[in-house]
Amino acid sequence: MGRLSQKLCIVTGAGRGIGEAIARAFAEEGARVVVTDKVGDLAASLASDIGGDHLRLDVASEDDWAELAAVWPACDVLVNNAGITGFEESPRPQDPEHAALADWQAVHAVNLDGAFLGCRYGIRAMRANGAGSIINISSRSGLVGIPAAAAYASSKAAVRNHTKSVALYCAGQGLRIRCNSIHPAAILTPMWEPMLGDGPDREDRMAAFVADTPMRRFGTPEEVAAIAVLLASDEAAYMTGAELTIDGGLLAGSAAAPTAD
Ligand SMILES: NC(=O)c1ccc[n+]([C@@H]2O[C@H](COP(=O)([O-])OP(=O)(O)OC[C@H]3O[C@@H](n4cnc5c(N)ncnc54)[C@H](O)[C@@H]3O)[C@@H](O)[C@H]2O)c1
């Protein structure tokens, strides 16, 4: 018996990166997994690999969520993983002084509206059983300010807060539907590739990106997936409204902290 056997688990943005690792880990724990992604081919290919179902789902589209609900009106676990930084298609500035309103809104549409629509679907889909687990992938950027990626940080902070509203709402309704957030930092996924490149200075760039991380390395998608498995499982039955950082110790201290000498 796997830790997630008998559970129907839906993961958004699962075509690659952290979402893919979560879908794989869920399947390894015996879950029936529905792989969803805005890029339908990615979802289909992973589903065929792990023996799950798949659906093309853009988390910012209310119609797409309605389509998911029509096929899977009930589920046990939902991971709101899909997210964008805003730099994927546009190199335009994302700082508070120069960001365009359209770029600000585009990031919030996916990261925040997507998580809101997901949580709403999740509550409705878990209400029949009166139990379930909603896992929102926020970020360490949801806990601190990020001047160069202000929309991303704002959207992830809102996801953190909405997680707690959902948790309290469900508990208040007498439901055993739990909602928790995971806050990763510097996890080596395809999201980082444009910044790292494949030239001779790749290793130097990687080292520079984790220079402030106490453990001095990137995390792996599998390490995030392990936390998602715990939150999805009945082992975490008393955890709701919680936020778990997985960041190599980054948020444990402060760069401004005085040194011993
Ligand atoms: N990688 C990190 O260092 C890191 C750190 C903190 C938080 N996160 C968060 O983890 C989550 C996954 O990040 P990742 O690094 O695996 O990213 P990634 O870019 O490698 O993968 C994201 C996946 O989401 C899909 N996607 C994008 N927009 C979508 C939409 N509108 N609807 C549905 N799917 C969509 C993409 O097609 C892709 O398959 C994101 O929410 C991200 O903000 C990542």
XYZ file of C-alpha atoms and ligand atoms in Angstrom:
305
model
C 0.000 0.000 0.000
C 1.430 3.372 -1.037
C 0.956 6.438 1.121
C -1.534 7.828 -1.434
C -3.294 4.678 -2.597
C -7.034 5.115 -3.226
C -6.529 8.869 -3.743
C -7.343 10.808 -6.908
C -4.748 13.571 -7.167
C -4.796 16.464 -9.618
C -1.644 18.498 -10.293
C -1.555 21.721 -12.329
C 1.426 22.808 -14.389
C 2.608 19.214 -14.164
C 4.145 18.995 -17.613
C 7.650 19.684 -16.332
C 9.665 20.877 -13.349
C 8.263 20.706 -9.813
C 4.774 19.723 -10.991
C 6.171 16.796 -12.963
C 8.168 15.596 -9.941
C 5.050 15.834 -7.751
C 2.949 13.874 -10.258
C 5.651 11.181 -10.463
C 6.001 10.959 -6.673
C 2.215 10.734 -6.231
C 2.027 7.908 -8.779
C 4.873 6.082 -7.027
C 2.846 6.304 -3.790
C -0.096 4.581 -5.457
C -2.246 7.611 -6.320
C -4.368 7.872 -9.429
C -2.964 11.061 -10.949
C -4.527 13.558 -13.323
C -1.707 15.430 -15.025
C -2.754 18.881 -16.209
C -0.812 21.623 -17.946
C -1.406 24.567 -20.248
C 0.740 22.660 -22.753
C -1.453 19.635 -23.466
C 1.298 17.560 -25.108
C 3.486 17.753 -21.995
C 0.588 16.585 -19.827
C -0.279 13.731 -22.197
C 3.299 12.505 -22.407
C 3.835 12.434 -18.635
C 0.446 10.787 -18.056
C 1.364 8.019 -20.458
C 4.701 7.582 -18.669
C 3.218 7.261 -15.169
C -0.059 5.602 -16.133
C -2.296 8.546 -15.248
C -4.955 10.657 -16.926
C -4.381 14.055 -18.462
C -6.121 17.267 -19.420
C -4.971 20.500 -21.036
C -5.805 23.083 -18.388
C -4.851 26.759 -18.285
C -5.255 27.610 -14.606
C -6.237 31.203 -15.448
C -9.242 30.012 -17.468
C -12.508 29.563 -15.582
C -13.828 27.550 -18.543
C -10.923 25.101 -18.273
C -11.662 24.534 -14.570
C -15.334 23.908 -15.464
C -14.167 21.321 -17.996
C -12.032 19.626 -15.328
C -15.008 19.594 -12.943
C -17.203 18.031 -15.619
C -14.806 15.094 -16.014
C -13.564 14.858 -12.402
C -16.295 16.298 -10.141
C -14.574 14.760 -7.103
C -10.947 14.484 -6.056
C -8.887 13.895 -2.914
C -5.813 16.034 -3.536
C -5.235 19.136 -5.624
C -1.836 20.742 -6.121
C -1.982 24.313 -7.412
C 1.524 24.280 -8.850
C 1.330 26.157 -12.155
C 3.105 29.482 -11.971
C 5.037 31.972 -14.058
C 7.664 34.577 -13.196
C 6.611 37.018 -15.913
C 9.992 36.802 -17.641
C 9.085 33.753 -19.760
C 7.861 35.664 -22.787
C 8.937 39.202 -22.040
C 12.243 40.639 -20.850
C 10.433 43.822 -19.788
C 11.167 45.191 -16.300
C 9.054 43.891 -13.412
C 10.201 46.355 -10.738
C 7.682 48.580 -8.914
C 8.679 51.715 -10.845
C 8.780 50.392 -14.411
C 6.465 47.372 -14.591
C 3.604 47.667 -17.103
C 0.109 47.151 -15.716
C -0.547 44.448 -18.326
C 2.554 42.492 -17.220
C 1.587 42.864 -13.532
C -1.909 41.577 -14.299
C -0.664 38.698 -16.481
C 1.451 37.311 -13.623
C -1.408 37.645 -11.124
C -3.846 36.034 -13.580
C -1.848 32.790 -13.579
C -0.332 32.697 -10.094
C -3.161 34.195 -8.036
C -6.371 33.865 -10.073
C -5.217 30.355 -10.998
C -4.769 29.409 -7.335
C -8.121 30.991 -6.408
C -9.952 29.063 -9.149
C -8.090 25.913 -8.151
C -8.980 26.239 -4.474
C -12.617 26.900 -5.363
C -12.703 23.800 -7.565
C -10.870 21.796 -4.885
C -13.290 22.674 -2.086
C -16.275 21.761 -4.254
C -14.618 18.542 -5.466
C -13.682 17.437 -1.927
C -16.935 18.436 -0.212
C -18.700 15.175 -1.105
C -16.106 13.171 0.862
C -15.807 15.934 3.450
C -12.029 15.546 3.312
C -9.033 16.272 1.140
C -5.803 18.180 0.764
C -5.179 21.334 -1.259
C -1.513 22.208 -1.681
C -0.555 25.618 -2.999
C 2.939 26.087 -4.382
C 3.864 29.598 -3.316
C 7.517 30.630 -3.072
C 10.057 32.127 -0.716
C 9.203 35.207 -2.844
C 5.801 35.140 -1.162
C 7.513 35.781 2.183
C 9.971 38.549 1.278
C 10.035 41.426 -1.187
C 11.666 40.884 -4.586
C 12.310 44.285 -6.192
C 13.119 42.907 -9.658
C 10.073 40.606 -9.747
C 7.447 42.572 -7.836
C 4.386 41.036 -9.485
C 5.692 37.521 -8.882
C 6.382 38.281 -5.212
C 2.993 39.967 -4.750
C 1.118 37.095 -6.373
C 2.947 34.487 -4.283
C 2.317 36.450 -1.072
C -1.384 36.522 -1.933
C -1.352 32.759 -2.531
C 0.168 32.288 0.938
C -2.591 34.373 2.498
C -5.405 32.797 0.479
C -4.178 29.386 1.637
C -4.969 30.409 5.207
C -8.417 31.763 4.271
C -9.228 28.475 2.561
C -7.930 26.473 5.528
C -10.034 28.453 8.011
C -13.107 28.413 5.766
C -12.994 24.633 5.391
C -12.349 23.998 9.094
C -15.179 26.407 9.939
C -17.501 24.425 7.700
C -16.682 21.281 9.649
C -14.832 19.828 6.656
C -11.588 17.869 6.874
C -10.341 19.666 3.794
C -6.838 20.927 4.572
C -5.016 23.674 2.717
C -1.292 24.369 3.094
C 1.393 26.222 1.172
C 4.913 25.203 0.173
C 7.549 27.912 -0.241
C 10.481 26.709 -2.346
C 13.543 28.702 -3.352
C 16.128 27.965 -6.046
C 14.848 24.598 -7.232
C 16.635 23.501 -10.395
C 13.883 23.232 -13.028
C 13.561 24.270 -16.682
C 12.352 27.645 -15.389
C 15.994 28.480 -14.619
C 17.490 27.428 -17.961
C 17.249 30.828 -19.711
C 19.149 32.377 -16.774
C 21.807 29.645 -16.520
C 22.513 28.972 -20.196
C 24.672 26.053 -21.321
C 27.943 27.883 -21.924
C 31.223 27.394 -20.058
C 30.135 29.819 -17.334
C 27.041 27.788 -16.389
C 28.664 26.416 -13.224
C 29.751 29.915 -12.168
C 26.232 31.256 -12.728
C 24.755 28.423 -10.700
C 27.153 29.119 -7.843
C 26.310 32.837 -7.991
C 22.569 32.177 -7.769
C 22.972 30.115 -4.586
C 25.768 32.171 -3.013
C 23.319 33.456 -0.356
C 21.804 30.018 0.279
C 23.287 28.506 3.463
C 23.385 25.013 1.906
C 25.134 26.474 -1.192
C 23.242 24.436 -3.766
C 20.032 24.329 -5.739
C 17.231 22.129 -4.465
C 15.752 19.390 -6.619
C 12.135 19.059 -7.773
C 12.077 15.656 -6.038
C 12.870 17.307 -2.692
C 9.817 19.557 -3.115
C 7.723 16.583 -4.221
C 8.549 14.772 -0.971
C 6.931 17.624 0.998
C 3.892 17.509 -1.280
C 3.528 13.753 -0.651
C 3.521 14.382 3.095
C 0.874 17.128 2.859
C -1.242 15.031 0.490
C -1.141 11.999 2.769
C -3.233 11.267 5.842
C -0.025 11.569 7.892
C -0.583 15.342 7.762
C -4.197 15.121 8.979
C -3.673 17.827 11.644
C -1.853 20.283 9.360
C -3.864 23.084 7.807
C -3.124 26.730 7.077
C 0.574 25.941 7.447
C 3.467 27.211 5.341
C 6.519 25.056 4.746
C 9.751 26.563 3.439
C 12.135 24.406 1.414
C 15.011 26.733 0.614
C 18.332 25.341 1.853
C 18.064 27.578 4.918
C 17.729 30.848 2.998
C 14.941 32.269 5.155
C 16.370 31.004 8.444
C 18.515 34.097 8.847
C 19.191 37.502 7.445
C 21.923 38.762 5.151
C 22.064 41.776 7.473
C 22.765 39.608 10.550
C 25.984 40.523 12.400
C 28.763 37.960 12.149
C 30.483 36.427 15.157
C 33.654 38.426 14.580
N 11.942 26.546 -9.564
C 12.046 27.340 -8.504
O 13.158 27.721 -8.107
C 10.814 27.799 -7.786
C 10.968 28.517 -6.585
C 9.847 28.950 -5.903
C 8.581 28.651 -6.389
N 8.447 27.958 -7.548
C 7.088 27.705 -8.019
O 6.937 26.332 -8.324
C 5.965 26.177 -9.368
C 6.583 25.340 -10.479
O 7.767 25.984 -10.925
P 8.812 25.289 -11.924
O 10.137 25.802 -11.559
O 8.569 23.824 -11.989
O 8.370 25.988 -13.307
P 8.514 25.501 -14.815
O 8.468 26.764 -15.617
O 9.686 24.606 -14.998
O 7.176 24.655 -15.060
C 5.940 25.288 -14.988
C 4.885 24.460 -15.684
O 3.653 25.186 -15.555
C 3.021 25.241 -16.826
N 2.197 26.450 -16.906
C 2.585 27.727 -17.096
N 1.534 28.545 -17.133
C 0.433 27.771 -16.950
C -0.950 28.026 -16.891
N -1.452 29.271 -17.086
N -1.787 26.997 -16.668
C -1.308 25.740 -16.504
N -0.013 25.421 -16.591
C 0.854 26.436 -16.802
C 4.146 25.223 -17.845
O 3.694 24.763 -19.111
C 5.139 24.274 -17.177
O 4.899 22.939 -17.543
C 5.586 27.592 -9.801
O 4.410 27.998 -9.156
C 6.766 28.431 -9.311
O 6.405 29.773 -9.086
C 9.529 27.532 -8.260
